[in-house]
mmCIF file of C-alpha atoms in Angstrom:
data_model
loop_
_atom_site.group_PDB
_atom_site.id
_atom_site.type_symbol
_atom_site.label_atom_id
_atom_site.label_comp_id
_atom_site.label_asym_id
_atom_site.label_seq_id
_atom_site.Cartn_x
_atom_site.Cartn_y
_atom_site.Cartn_z
ATOM 1 C CA UNK A 1 0.000 0.000 0.000
ATOM 2 C CA UNK A 2 2.817 2.390 0.859
ATOM 3 C CA UNK A 3 4.391 1.753 -2.548
ATOM 4 C CA UNK A 4 1.114 2.598 -4.281
ATOM 5 C CA UNK A 5 0.737 5.786 -2.273
ATOM 6 C CA UNK A 6 4.324 6.746 -3.074
ATOM 7 C CA UNK A 7 3.750 6.100 -6.775
ATOM 8 C CA UNK A 8 0.574 8.192 -6.721
ATOM 9 C CA UNK A 9 2.464 11.013 -5.006
ATOM 10 C CA UNK A 10 5.201 10.935 -7.659
ATOM 11 C CA UNK A 11 2.634 11.005 -10.445
ATOM 12 C CA UNK A 12 0.851 13.916 -8.807
ATOM 13 C CA UNK A 13 4.125 15.848 -8.402
ATOM 14 C CA UNK A 14 5.061 15.202 -12.040
ATOM 15 C CA UNK A 15 1.784 16.533 -13.427
ATOM 16 C CA UNK A 16 2.284 19.967 -15.012
ATOM 17 C CA UNK A 17 0.395 22.734 -13.280
ATOM 18 C CA UNK A 18 -1.048 23.757 -16.642
ATOM 19 C CA UNK A 19 -2.764 20.399 -17.140
ATOM 20 C CA UNK A 20 -6.539 20.575 -16.759
ATOM 21 C CA UNK A 21 -7.272 17.494 -14.678
ATOM 22 C CA UNK A 22 -10.999 17.962 -15.187
ATOM 23 C CA UNK A 23 -10.605 16.906 -18.832
ATOM 24 C CA UNK A 24 -9.092 13.575 -17.790
ATOM 25 C CA UNK A 25 -11.679 13.185 -15.048
ATOM 26 C CA UNK A 26 -14.590 13.702 -17.418
ATOM 27 C CA UNK A 27 -13.148 11.249 -19.936
ATOM 28 C CA UNK A 28 -12.772 8.602 -17.229
ATOM 29 C CA UNK A 29 -16.346 9.183 -16.017
ATOM 30 C CA UNK A 30 -17.659 8.909 -19.579
ATOM 31 C CA UNK A 31 -15.894 5.605 -20.239
ATOM 32 C CA UNK A 32 -16.915 4.077 -16.912
ATOM 33 C CA UNK A 33 -20.492 5.290 -17.408
ATOM 34 C CA UNK A 34 -20.780 3.484 -20.731
ATOM 35 C CA UNK A 35 -19.280 0.295 -19.278
ATOM 36 C CA UNK A 36 -21.572 0.208 -16.239
ATOM 37 C CA UNK A 37 -24.578 1.129 -18.360
ATOM 38 C CA UNK A 38 -24.023 -1.770 -20.729
ATOM 39 C CA UNK A 39 -23.436 -4.213 -17.888
ATOM 40 C CA UNK A 40 -26.661 -3.134 -16.180
ATOM 41 C CA UNK A 41 -29.043 -3.131 -19.160
ATOM 42 C CA UNK A 42 -27.630 -5.862 -21.425
ATOM 43 C CA UNK A 43 -29.028 -9.306 -20.699
ATOM 44 C CA UNK A 44 -28.072 -12.485 -22.563
ATOM 45 C CA UNK A 45 -30.997 -14.797 -21.946
ATOM 46 C CA UNK A 46 -30.394 -18.541 -22.243
ATOM 47 C CA UNK A 47 -33.348 -19.993 -24.129
ATOM 48 C CA UNK A 48 -32.729 -23.670 -24.797
ATOM 49 C CA UNK A 49 -29.462 -23.798 -26.721
ATOM 50 C CA UNK A 50 -29.693 -20.180 -27.781
ATOM 51 C CA UNK A 51 -28.485 -16.889 -26.278
ATOM 52 C CA UNK A 52 -30.569 -13.879 -27.200
ATOM 53 C CA UNK A 53 -30.312 -10.229 -26.243
ATOM 54 C CA UNK A 54 -32.803 -8.693 -23.860
ATOM 55 C CA UNK A 55 -32.953 -5.677 -21.566
ATOM 56 C CA UNK A 56 -34.674 -4.803 -18.282
ATOM 57 C CA UNK A 57 -35.681 -1.544 -19.948
ATOM 58 C CA UNK A 58 -37.951 -3.551 -22.245
ATOM 59 C CA UNK A 59 -39.886 -5.120 -19.379
ATOM 60 C CA UNK A 60 -39.538 -2.394 -16.734
ATOM 61 C CA UNK A 61 -39.941 1.024 -18.425
ATOM 62 C CA UNK A 62 -39.720 2.750 -15.026
ATOM 63 C CA UNK A 63 -35.992 1.974 -15.111
ATOM 64 C CA UNK A 64 -35.463 4.460 -17.963
ATOM 65 C CA UNK A 65 -33.690 6.937 -15.598
ATOM 66 C CA UNK A 66 -30.856 4.386 -15.370
ATOM 67 C CA UNK A 67 -30.086 5.196 -19.003
ATOM 68 C CA UNK A 68 -29.951 8.897 -18.124
ATOM 69 C CA UNK A 69 -27.151 8.220 -15.654
ATOM 70 C CA UNK A 70 -25.016 5.881 -17.723
ATOM 71 C CA UNK A 71 -25.472 6.954 -21.354
ATOM 72 C CA UNK A 72 -22.440 9.267 -21.278
ATOM 73 C CA UNK A 73 -21.240 9.222 -24.895
ATOM 74 C CA UNK A 74 -21.957 12.941 -25.337
ATOM 75 C CA UNK A 75 -19.453 13.728 -22.588
ATOM 76 C CA UNK A 76 -16.823 11.652 -24.379
ATOM 77 C CA UNK A 77 -17.418 13.561 -27.624
ATOM 78 C CA UNK A 78 -17.304 16.847 -25.688
ATOM 79 C CA UNK A 79 -13.913 15.952 -24.234
ATOM 80 C CA UNK A 80 -12.776 14.594 -27.602
ATOM 81 C CA UNK A 81 -13.571 17.878 -29.319
ATOM 82 C CA UNK A 82 -11.774 19.854 -26.624
ATOM 83 C CA UNK A 83 -8.666 17.650 -26.678
ATOM 84 C CA UNK A 84 -8.497 17.400 -30.481
ATOM 85 C CA UNK A 85 -8.849 21.160 -31.002
ATOM 86 C CA UNK A 86 -6.277 21.938 -28.340
ATOM 87 C CA UNK A 87 -3.935 19.185 -29.570
ATOM 88 C CA UNK A 88 -4.106 20.332 -33.197
ATOM 89 C CA UNK A 89 -3.249 23.883 -32.173
ATOM 90 C CA UNK A 90 -0.320 22.637 -30.065
ATOM 91 C CA UNK A 91 0.889 20.414 -32.897
ATOM 92 C CA UNK A 92 0.880 23.326 -35.323
ATOM 93 C CA UNK A 93 2.735 25.471 -32.807
ATOM 94 C CA UNK A 94 5.470 22.789 -32.690
ATOM 95 C CA UNK A 95 5.711 22.901 -36.478
ATOM 96 C CA UNK A 96 4.069 19.493 -37.014
ATOM 97 C CA UNK A 97 1.738 18.931 -39.954
ATOM 98 C CA UNK A 98 -1.861 17.825 -39.954
ATOM 99 C CA UNK A 99 -0.951 14.347 -41.239
ATOM 100 C CA UNK A 100 1.469 13.688 -38.384
ATOM 101 C CA UNK A 101 -1.069 14.858 -35.810
ATOM 102 C CA UNK A 102 -3.876 12.747 -37.314
ATOM 103 C CA UNK A 103 -1.751 9.586 -37.488
ATOM 104 C CA UNK A 104 -0.923 9.986 -33.815
ATOM 105 C CA UNK A 105 -4.579 10.409 -32.853
ATOM 106 C CA UNK A 106 -5.851 7.503 -34.957
ATOM 107 C CA UNK A 107 -3.061 5.179 -33.828
ATOM 108 C CA UNK A 108 -4.202 5.529 -30.238
ATOM 109 C CA UNK A 109 -7.821 4.904 -31.254
ATOM 110 C CA UNK A 110 -7.386 1.899 -33.519
ATOM 111 C CA UNK A 111 -4.306 0.055 -32.242
ATOM 112 C CA UNK A 112 -6.350 -2.040 -29.767
ATOM 113 C CA UNK A 113 -8.946 -2.920 -32.442
ATOM 114 C CA UNK A 114 -6.810 -5.501 -34.252
ATOM 115 C CA UNK A 115 -6.623 -7.734 -31.181
ATOM 116 C CA UNK A 116 -10.390 -7.562 -30.691
ATOM 117 C CA UNK A 117 -11.096 -8.426 -34.337
ATOM 118 C CA UNK A 118 -8.539 -11.241 -34.296
ATOM 119 C CA UNK A 119 -9.890 -12.861 -31.150
ATOM 120 C CA UNK A 120 -13.496 -12.683 -32.309
ATOM 121 C CA UNK A 121 -12.613 -14.008 -35.752
ATOM 122 C CA UNK A 122 -11.110 -17.082 -34.080
ATOM 123 C CA UNK A 123 -13.992 -17.332 -31.592
ATOM 124 C CA UNK A 124 -16.604 -17.075 -34.363
ATOM 125 C CA UNK A 125 -14.908 -19.752 -36.438
ATOM 126 C CA UNK A 126 -14.678 -22.032 -33.386
ATOM 127 C CA UNK A 127 -18.348 -21.530 -32.532
ATOM 128 C CA UNK A 128 -19.480 -22.275 -36.067
ATOM 129 C CA UNK A 129 -17.255 -25.365 -36.373
ATOM 130 C CA UNK A 130 -18.607 -26.752 -33.107
ATOM 131 C CA UNK A 131 -22.185 -26.351 -34.290
ATOM 132 C CA UNK A 132 -23.215 -23.362 -32.186
ATOM 133 C CA UNK A 133 -26.632 -21.911 -32.921
ATOM 134 C CA UNK A 134 -26.424 -19.188 -35.562
ATOM 135 C CA UNK A 135 -28.634 -16.858 -33.534
ATOM 136 C CA UNK A 136 -26.235 -17.170 -30.602
ATOM 137 C CA UNK A 137 -23.203 -16.497 -32.795
ATOM 138 C CA UNK A 138 -24.870 -13.471 -34.358
ATOM 139 C CA UNK A 139 -25.838 -12.115 -30.934
ATOM 140 C CA UNK A 140 -22.336 -12.495 -29.499
ATOM 141 C CA UNK A 141 -20.521 -11.031 -32.493
ATOM 142 C CA UNK A 142 -22.910 -8.083 -32.727
ATOM 143 C CA UNK A 143 -22.384 -7.223 -29.061
ATOM 144 C CA UNK A 144 -18.621 -7.696 -29.225
ATOM 145 C CA UNK A 145 -18.204 -5.441 -32.242
ATOM 146 C CA UNK A 146 -20.828 -2.847 -31.297
ATOM 147 C CA UNK A 147 -18.215 -0.449 -29.818
ATOM 148 C CA UNK A 148 -16.662 -0.064 -33.268
ATOM 149 C CA UNK A 149 -19.448 2.192 -34.569
ATOM 150 C CA UNK A 150 -18.431 4.704 -31.921
ATOM 151 C CA UNK A 151 -14.786 4.583 -32.949
ATOM 152 C CA UNK A 152 -15.651 5.106 -36.613
ATOM 153 C CA UNK A 153 -17.804 8.151 -35.840
ATOM 154 C CA UNK A 154 -15.202 9.538 -33.457
ATOM 155 C CA UNK A 155 -12.385 8.982 -35.962
ATOM 156 C CA UNK A 156 -14.335 10.754 -38.730
ATOM 157 C CA UNK A 157 -14.903 13.809 -36.531
ATOM 158 C CA UNK A 158 -11.262 13.752 -35.436
ATOM 159 C CA UNK A 159 -10.100 13.739 -39.055
ATOM 160 C CA UNK A 160 -12.396 16.685 -39.799
ATOM 161 C CA UNK A 161 -11.215 18.719 -36.781
ATOM 162 C CA UNK A 162 -9.533 21.474 -38.858
ATOM 163 C CA UNK A 163 -12.890 22.085 -40.574
ATOM 164 C CA UNK A 164 -14.919 21.890 -37.372
ATOM 165 C CA UNK A 165 -13.024 24.138 -34.985
ATOM 166 C CA UNK A 166 -15.248 27.128 -35.795
ATOM 167 C CA UNK A 167 -18.544 25.369 -36.496
ATOM 168 C CA UNK A 168 -21.373 26.636 -34.330
ATOM 169 C CA UNK A 169 -23.069 23.689 -32.532
ATOM 170 C CA UNK A 170 -26.455 25.072 -33.585
ATOM 171 C CA UNK A 171 -25.790 24.074 -37.211
ATOM 172 C CA UNK A 172 -25.537 20.301 -36.653
ATOM 173 C CA UNK A 173 -28.376 20.586 -34.115
ATOM 174 C CA UNK A 174 -30.525 22.123 -36.861
ATOM 175 C CA UNK A 175 -29.644 19.201 -39.158
ATOM 176 C CA UNK A 176 -30.817 16.696 -36.528
ATOM 177 C CA UNK A 177 -34.023 18.666 -36.017
ATOM 178 C CA UNK A 178 -34.880 18.683 -39.728
ATOM 179 C CA UNK A 179 -33.969 15.027 -40.200
ATOM 180 C CA UNK A 180 -36.329 14.036 -37.394
ATOM 181 C CA UNK A 181 -39.070 16.280 -38.760
ATOM 182 C CA UNK A 182 -38.835 14.500 -42.100
ATOM 183 C CA UNK A 183 -38.578 11.008 -40.564
ATOM 184 C CA UNK A 184 -41.244 11.242 -37.902
ATOM 185 C CA UNK A 185 -43.390 14.194 -38.968
ATOM 186 C CA UNK A 186 -43.564 13.678 -42.713
ATOM 187 C CA UNK A 187 -43.123 9.925 -42.938
ATOM 188 C CA UNK A 188 -39.739 10.118 -44.618
ATOM 189 C CA UNK A 189 -37.467 7.109 -45.145
ATOM 190 C CA UNK A 190 -35.969 5.574 -41.997
ATOM 191 C CA UNK A 191 -32.468 5.448 -43.530
ATOM 192 C CA UNK A 192 -32.378 9.238 -43.434
ATOM 193 C CA UNK A 193 -31.897 8.968 -39.687
ATOM 194 C CA UNK A 194 -28.336 7.763 -40.176
ATOM 195 C CA UNK A 195 -27.440 11.311 -41.150
ATOM 196 C CA UNK A 196 -27.725 11.985 -37.435
ATOM 197 C CA UNK A 197 -24.867 9.614 -36.683
ATOM 198 C CA UNK A 198 -22.512 12.364 -37.813
ATOM 199 C CA UNK A 199 -24.633 15.439 -37.136
ATOM 200 C CA UNK A 200 -25.793 14.281 -33.708
ATOM 201 C CA UNK A 201 -22.336 13.636 -32.266
ATOM 202 C CA UNK A 202 -21.014 16.722 -34.003
ATOM 203 C CA UNK A 203 -23.023 18.812 -31.516
ATOM 204 C CA UNK A 204 -21.032 17.834 -28.381
ATOM 205 C CA UNK A 205 -17.814 17.660 -30.412
ATOM 206 C CA UNK A 206 -18.155 21.285 -31.520
ATOM 207 C CA UNK A 207 -19.095 22.247 -27.960
ATOM 208 C CA UNK A 208 -15.747 20.752 -26.976
ATOM 209 C CA UNK A 209 -14.038 22.884 -29.619
ATOM 210 C CA UNK A 210 -15.773 25.964 -28.182
ATOM 211 C CA UNK A 211 -14.541 24.943 -24.720
ATOM 212 C CA UNK A 212 -10.983 24.732 -26.076
ATOM 213 C CA UNK A 213 -11.323 28.276 -27.445
ATOM 214 C CA UNK A 214 -12.338 29.523 -23.990
ATOM 215 C CA UNK A 215 -15.928 30.295 -24.970
ATOM 216 C CA UNK A 216 -17.566 28.125 -22.286
ATOM 217 C CA UNK A 217 -15.554 29.088 -19.220
ATOM 218 C CA UNK A 218 -18.362 30.895 -17.406
ATOM 219 C CA UNK A 219 -20.650 28.748 -15.270
ATOM 220 C CA UNK A 220 -23.553 30.491 -16.949
ATOM 221 C CA UNK A 221 -22.775 28.561 -20.145
ATOM 222 C CA UNK A 222 -23.021 25.256 -18.285
ATOM 223 C CA UNK A 223 -26.344 26.195 -16.698
ATOM 224 C CA UNK A 224 -27.808 27.283 -20.046
ATOM 225 C CA UNK A 225 -26.799 24.020 -21.716
ATOM 226 C CA UNK A 226 -28.007 21.896 -18.798
ATOM 227 C CA UNK A 227 -31.317 23.703 -18.358
ATOM 228 C CA UNK A 228 -32.102 24.154 -22.043
ATOM 229 C CA UNK A 229 -31.180 20.594 -22.964
ATOM 230 C CA UNK A 230 -33.150 19.096 -20.070
ATOM 231 C CA UNK A 231 -36.293 21.125 -20.775
ATOM 232 C CA UNK A 232 -36.306 20.341 -24.502
ATOM 233 C CA UNK A 233 -35.631 16.636 -23.874
ATOM 234 C CA UNK A 234 -38.470 16.434 -21.347
ATOM 235 C CA UNK A 235 -40.830 18.124 -23.816
ATOM 236 C CA UNK A 236 -39.836 15.737 -26.624
ATOM 237 C CA UNK A 237 -40.450 12.706 -24.422
ATOM 238 C CA UNK A 238 -43.690 14.007 -22.908
ATOM 239 C CA UNK A 239 -45.352 15.462 -25.995
ATOM 240 C CA UNK A 240 -43.528 14.376 -29.147
ATOM 241 C CA UNK A 241 -43.498 10.632 -28.552
ATOM 242 C CA UNK A 242 -39.756 10.089 -28.172
ATOM 243 C CA UNK A 243 -38.735 7.145 -25.959
ATOM 244 C CA UNK A 244 -37.755 7.948 -22.376
ATOM 245 C CA UNK A 245 -34.800 5.565 -22.535
ATOM 246 C CA UNK A 246 -31.637 7.120 -23.931
ATOM 247 C CA UNK A 247 -30.275 3.761 -25.065
ATOM 248 C CA UNK A 248 -31.633 1.199 -27.475
ATOM 249 C CA UNK A 249 -34.276 -1.208 -26.170
ATOM 250 C CA UNK A 250 -34.757 -4.565 -27.950
ATOM 251 C CA UNK A 251 -38.082 -4.680 -29.749
ATOM 252 C CA UNK A 252 -38.771 -0.935 -29.461
ATOM 253 C CA UNK A 253 -40.162 0.796 -32.544
ATOM 254 C CA UNK A 254 -37.833 3.788 -32.100
ATOM 255 C CA UNK A 255 -34.364 3.915 -30.574
ATOM 256 C CA UNK A 256 -32.962 7.196 -29.305
ATOM 257 C CA UNK A 257 -29.436 6.028 -29.992
ATOM 258 C CA UNK A 258 -29.441 3.873 -33.093
ATOM 259 C CA UNK A 259 -29.338 6.268 -34.902
ATOM 260 C CA UNK A 260 -29.299 9.320 -32.588
ATOM 261 C CA UNK A 261 -32.575 11.222 -32.405
ATOM 262 C CA UNK A 262 -33.208 14.848 -31.522
ATOM 263 C CA UNK A 263 -34.060 13.750 -27.969
ATOM 264 C CA UNK A 264 -30.711 11.971 -27.609
ATOM 265 C CA UNK A 265 -28.883 15.038 -28.897
ATOM 266 C CA UNK A 266 -30.672 17.512 -26.618
ATOM 267 C CA UNK A 267 -30.104 15.113 -23.730
ATOM 268 C CA UNK A 268 -26.418 15.123 -24.677
ATOM 269 C CA UNK A 269 -26.444 18.930 -24.618
ATOM 270 C CA UNK A 270 -27.772 18.777 -21.052
ATOM 271 C CA UNK A 271 -25.026 16.302 -20.149
ATOM 272 C CA UNK A 272 -22.400 18.608 -21.631
ATOM 273 C CA UNK A 273 -23.745 21.454 -19.516
ATOM 274 C CA UNK A 274 -23.506 19.300 -16.387
ATOM 275 C CA UNK A 275 -19.979 18.260 -17.345
ATOM 276 C CA UNK A 276 -18.928 21.893 -17.666
ATOM 277 C CA UNK A 277 -20.399 22.636 -14.240
ATOM 278 C CA UNK A 278 -18.481 19.709 -12.750
ATOM 279 C CA UNK A 279 -15.100 20.957 -13.933
ATOM 280 C CA UNK A 280 -14.178 22.890 -10.809
ATOM 281 C CA UNK A 281 -15.342 20.204 -8.327
ATOM 282 C CA UNK A 282 -13.386 17.621 -10.338
ATOM 283 C CA UNK A 283 -10.277 19.775 -10.255
ATOM 284 C CA UNK A 284 -10.500 19.945 -6.473
ATOM 285 C CA UNK A 285 -11.023 16.198 -6.093
ATOM 286 C CA UNK A 286 -8.236 15.339 -8.527
ATOM 287 C CA UNK A 287 -5.698 17.355 -6.562
ATOM 288 C CA UNK A 288 -5.617 14.290 -4.307
ATOM 289 C CA UNK A 289 -2.790 12.026 -5.528
ATOM 290 C CA UNK A 290 -4.678 8.728 -5.231
ATOM 291 C CA UNK A 291 -7.732 10.029 -7.109
ATOM 292 C CA UNK A 292 -5.518 11.501 -9.826
ATOM 293 C CA UNK A 293 -3.547 8.248 -10.184
ATOM 294 C CA UNK A 294 -6.787 6.277 -10.634
ATOM 295 C CA UNK A 295 -8.014 8.687 -13.318
ATOM 296 C CA UNK A 296 -4.633 8.571 -15.087
ATOM 297 C CA UNK A 297 -4.763 4.769 -15.135
ATOM 298 C CA UNK A 298 -8.245 4.747 -16.698
ATOM 299 C CA UNK A 299 -7.182 7.295 -19.313
ATOM 300 C CA UNK A 300 -4.091 5.277 -20.236
ATOM 301 C CA UNK A 301 -6.342 2.297 -21.020
ATOM 302 C CA UNK A 302 -9.544 4.044 -22.077
ATOM 303 C CA UNK A 303 -9.871 2.335 -25.460
ATOM 304 C CA UNK A 304 -8.938 -1.084 -24.087
ATOM 305 C CA UNK A 305 -11.610 -0.794 -21.392
ATOM 306 C CA UNK A 306 -14.186 0.439 -23.882
ATOM 307 C CA UNK A 307 -13.494 -2.205 -26.526
ATOM 308 C CA UNK A 308 -13.324 -5.232 -24.232
ATOM 309 C CA UNK A 309 -16.076 -4.586 -21.683
ATOM 310 C CA UNK A 310 -18.728 -6.345 -23.760
ATOM 311 C CA UNK A 311 -16.409 -9.306 -24.280
ATOM 312 C CA UNK A 312 -15.929 -9.504 -20.511
ATOM 313 C CA UNK A 313 -19.710 -9.634 -20.066
ATOM 314 C CA UNK A 314 -20.124 -12.351 -22.675
ATOM 315 C CA UNK A 315 -17.190 -14.441 -21.440
ATOM 316 C CA UNK A 316 -18.684 -14.446 -17.945
ATOM 317 C CA UNK A 317 -22.123 -15.338 -19.292
ATOM 318 C CA UNK A 318 -20.827 -18.181 -21.475
ATOM 319 C CA UNK A 319 -18.558 -19.659 -18.808
ATOM 320 C CA UNK A 320 -21.304 -19.539 -16.177
ATOM 321 C CA UNK A 321 -23.636 -21.538 -18.434
ATOM 322 C CA UNK A 322 -21.666 -24.607 -17.359
ATOM 323 C CA UNK A 323 -23.380 -24.203 -13.984
ATOM 324 C CA UNK A 324 -26.847 -23.880 -15.534
ATOM 325 C CA UNK A 325 -29.154 -20.873 -15.927
ATOM 326 C CA UNK A 326 -28.089 -18.430 -13.228
ATOM 327 C CA UNK A 327 -30.303 -15.570 -11.960
ATOM 328 C CA UNK A 328 -29.289 -12.111 -13.092
ATOM 329 C CA UNK A 329 -27.123 -13.560 -15.827
ATOM 330 C CA UNK A 330 -29.132 -15.947 -18.024
ATOM 331 C CA UNK A 331 -32.698 -15.248 -16.898
ATOM 332 C CA UNK A 332 -35.298 -12.922 -18.393
ATOM 333 C CA UNK A 333 -34.920 -9.409 -16.880
ATOM 334 C CA UNK A 334 -38.625 -8.910 -16.264
ATOM 335 C CA UNK A 335 -38.681 -8.190 -12.512
ATOM 336 C CA UNK A 336 -36.929 -5.856 -10.102
ATOM 337 C CA UNK A 337 -35.258 -8.765 -8.364
ATOM 338 C CA UNK A 338 -33.276 -9.310 -11.572
ATOM 339 C CA UNK A 339 -31.729 -5.864 -11.118
ATOM 340 C CA UNK A 340 -30.506 -6.763 -7.628
ATOM 341 C CA UNK A 341 -29.170 -10.055 -8.978
ATOM 342 C CA UNK A 342 -27.347 -8.294 -11.816
ATOM 343 C CA UNK A 343 -25.663 -5.920 -9.353
ATOM 344 C CA UNK A 344 -24.098 -8.946 -7.674
ATOM 345 C CA UNK A 345 -22.498 -9.917 -11.002
ATOM 346 C CA UNK A 346 -20.761 -6.563 -11.529
ATOM 347 C CA UNK A 347 -17.638 -7.560 -9.526
ATOM 348 C CA UNK A 348 -17.350 -10.713 -11.659
ATOM 349 C CA UNK A 349 -17.589 -8.660 -14.849
ATOM 350 C CA UNK A 350 -14.911 -6.364 -13.431
ATOM 351 C CA UNK A 351 -12.561 -9.304 -12.844
ATOM 352 C CA UNK A 352 -13.147 -10.539 -16.399
ATOM 353 C CA UNK A 353 -12.472 -7.060 -17.785
ATOM 354 C CA UNK A 354 -9.309 -6.840 -15.686
ATOM 355 C CA UNK A 355 -8.083 -10.053 -17.310
ATOM 356 C CA UNK A 356 -8.763 -8.537 -20.745
ATOM 357 C CA UNK A 357 -7.002 -5.350 -19.662
ATOM 358 C CA UNK A 358 -3.903 -7.255 -18.522
ATOM 359 C CA UNK A 359 -3.817 -9.207 -21.780
ATOM 360 C CA UNK A 360 -4.397 -6.357 -24.240
ATOM 361 C CA UNK A 361 -3.504 -3.006 -22.631
ATOM 362 C CA UNK A 362 0.020 -3.111 -24.061
ATOM 363 C CA UNK A 363 -1.318 -2.554 -27.585
ATOM 364 C CA UNK A 364 -2.921 0.741 -26.620
ATOM 365 C CA UNK A 365 0.048 1.888 -24.558
ATOM 366 C CA UNK A 366 2.480 0.900 -27.315
ATOM 367 C CA UNK A 367 0.465 3.078 -29.693
ATOM 368 C CA UNK A 368 0.786 5.904 -27.185
ATOM 369 C CA UNK A 369 4.554 5.534 -27.230
ATOM 370 C CA UNK A 370 5.051 5.139 -30.985
ATOM 371 C CA UNK A 371 2.055 6.940 -32.473
ATOM 372 C CA UNK A 372 2.324 10.153 -30.536
ATOM 373 C CA UNK A 373 4.500 11.971 -28.084
ATOM 374 C CA UNK A 374 3.249 10.995 -24.594
ATOM 375 C CA UNK A 375 2.842 13.668 -21.986
ATOM 376 C CA UNK A 376 5.114 13.938 -19.006
ATOM 377 C CA UNK A 377 2.318 12.587 -16.837
ATOM 378 C CA UNK A 378 2.091 9.418 -18.951
ATOM 379 C CA UNK A 379 5.861 8.926 -18.994
ATOM 380 C CA UNK A 380 6.193 9.308 -15.241
ATOM 381 C CA UNK A 381 3.177 7.089 -14.611
ATOM 382 C CA UNK A 382 4.714 4.306 -16.690
ATOM 383 C CA UNK A 383 8.076 4.745 -14.977
ATOM 384 C CA UNK A 384 6.452 4.627 -11.547
ATOM 385 C CA UNK A 385 4.594 1.424 -12.410
ATOM 386 C CA UNK A 386 7.766 -0.198 -13.763
ATOM 387 C CA UNK A 387 9.657 0.792 -10.621
ATOM 388 C CA UNK A 388 6.926 -0.631 -8.391
ATOM 389 C CA UNK A 389 6.922 -3.872 -10.388
ATOM 390 C CA UNK A 390 10.700 -4.269 -10.043
ATOM 391 C CA UNK A 391 10.502 -3.569 -6.329
ATOM 392 C CA UNK A 392 7.734 -6.151 -5.919
ATOM 393 C CA UNK A 393 9.770 -8.832 -7.748
ATOM 394 C CA UNK A 394 12.789 -8.260 -5.498
ATOM 395 C CA UNK A 395 10.829 -7.899 -2.259
#
């Protein structure tokens, strides 16, 4: 314990005063929110020899507020826009070109993907060769690869950062509004909604760019975004027929997230406002060395955690089938007791994700070393961990 505290103290001392710890804190909260949200609302029901996807939100609509707490993708895009805009400006100041900056950003995003695709290619082939039910295989592969849509959207916005740094967030918001008017109000084609995959996430991304330019520093900006977004979202749910859940629900006629609807975007605006209001409290909390070390660790492995958390859920579910249908894991999530049972499985999912993290984190961290110039905080954190490991081996 003393070694860990000493390492946290060294990391804290090595962090430049100019570093905004709230940015790292918000990114960590966004990643952990998505992970916990998926673990709480994704059920793999064992039905004979088949695994199918279900959700407690389908059977218990009163649980919709859970999705409000854990659907935190807008915060991740907000932070992504802030970091990308600031990083591009810093890269240009160092005399680096756009291509060099973009390669560094994309390397960190996509380096861990190859391992995920490779493992699931082998797993899919093994399942098919052993005669696994096709519905089960489709369900598992779809869940495992579902995080990739996020990476593709995020990478596209990152590549377009030089064009987006001065875009007013109201423009993409207007696009989402008109797309939904055509889809839902005029009976337009459903495929038109996929326009919102770019326009919808462009709203928080451009808010992040505005943050980087110093345009959202006043608390008033956070309150306006939080209040305005919350009021509009409530009105859309109450009077315009949008679903209350901010994540997809199996069997629902309309999903707020797949593709993003106007309600999901205005909800994201409210989340961005709350995130901006949390900056100062986060800065105070993250002055504590242990809290800052934990946030730094999550940020070093953010993509690994994000990509492998669904695999951790499925590995636990599949392995536990050897013991039969277990409550909260293989049963239909149609009662509140299931929620309590699922909470008991969260530590098991965490252990499974930790195993994935140990096995695959090096790919992301190697990309951080070779794809881009790591910050002093990252270098010192790695050095501290290596020192602690050597000390433990010789203890």
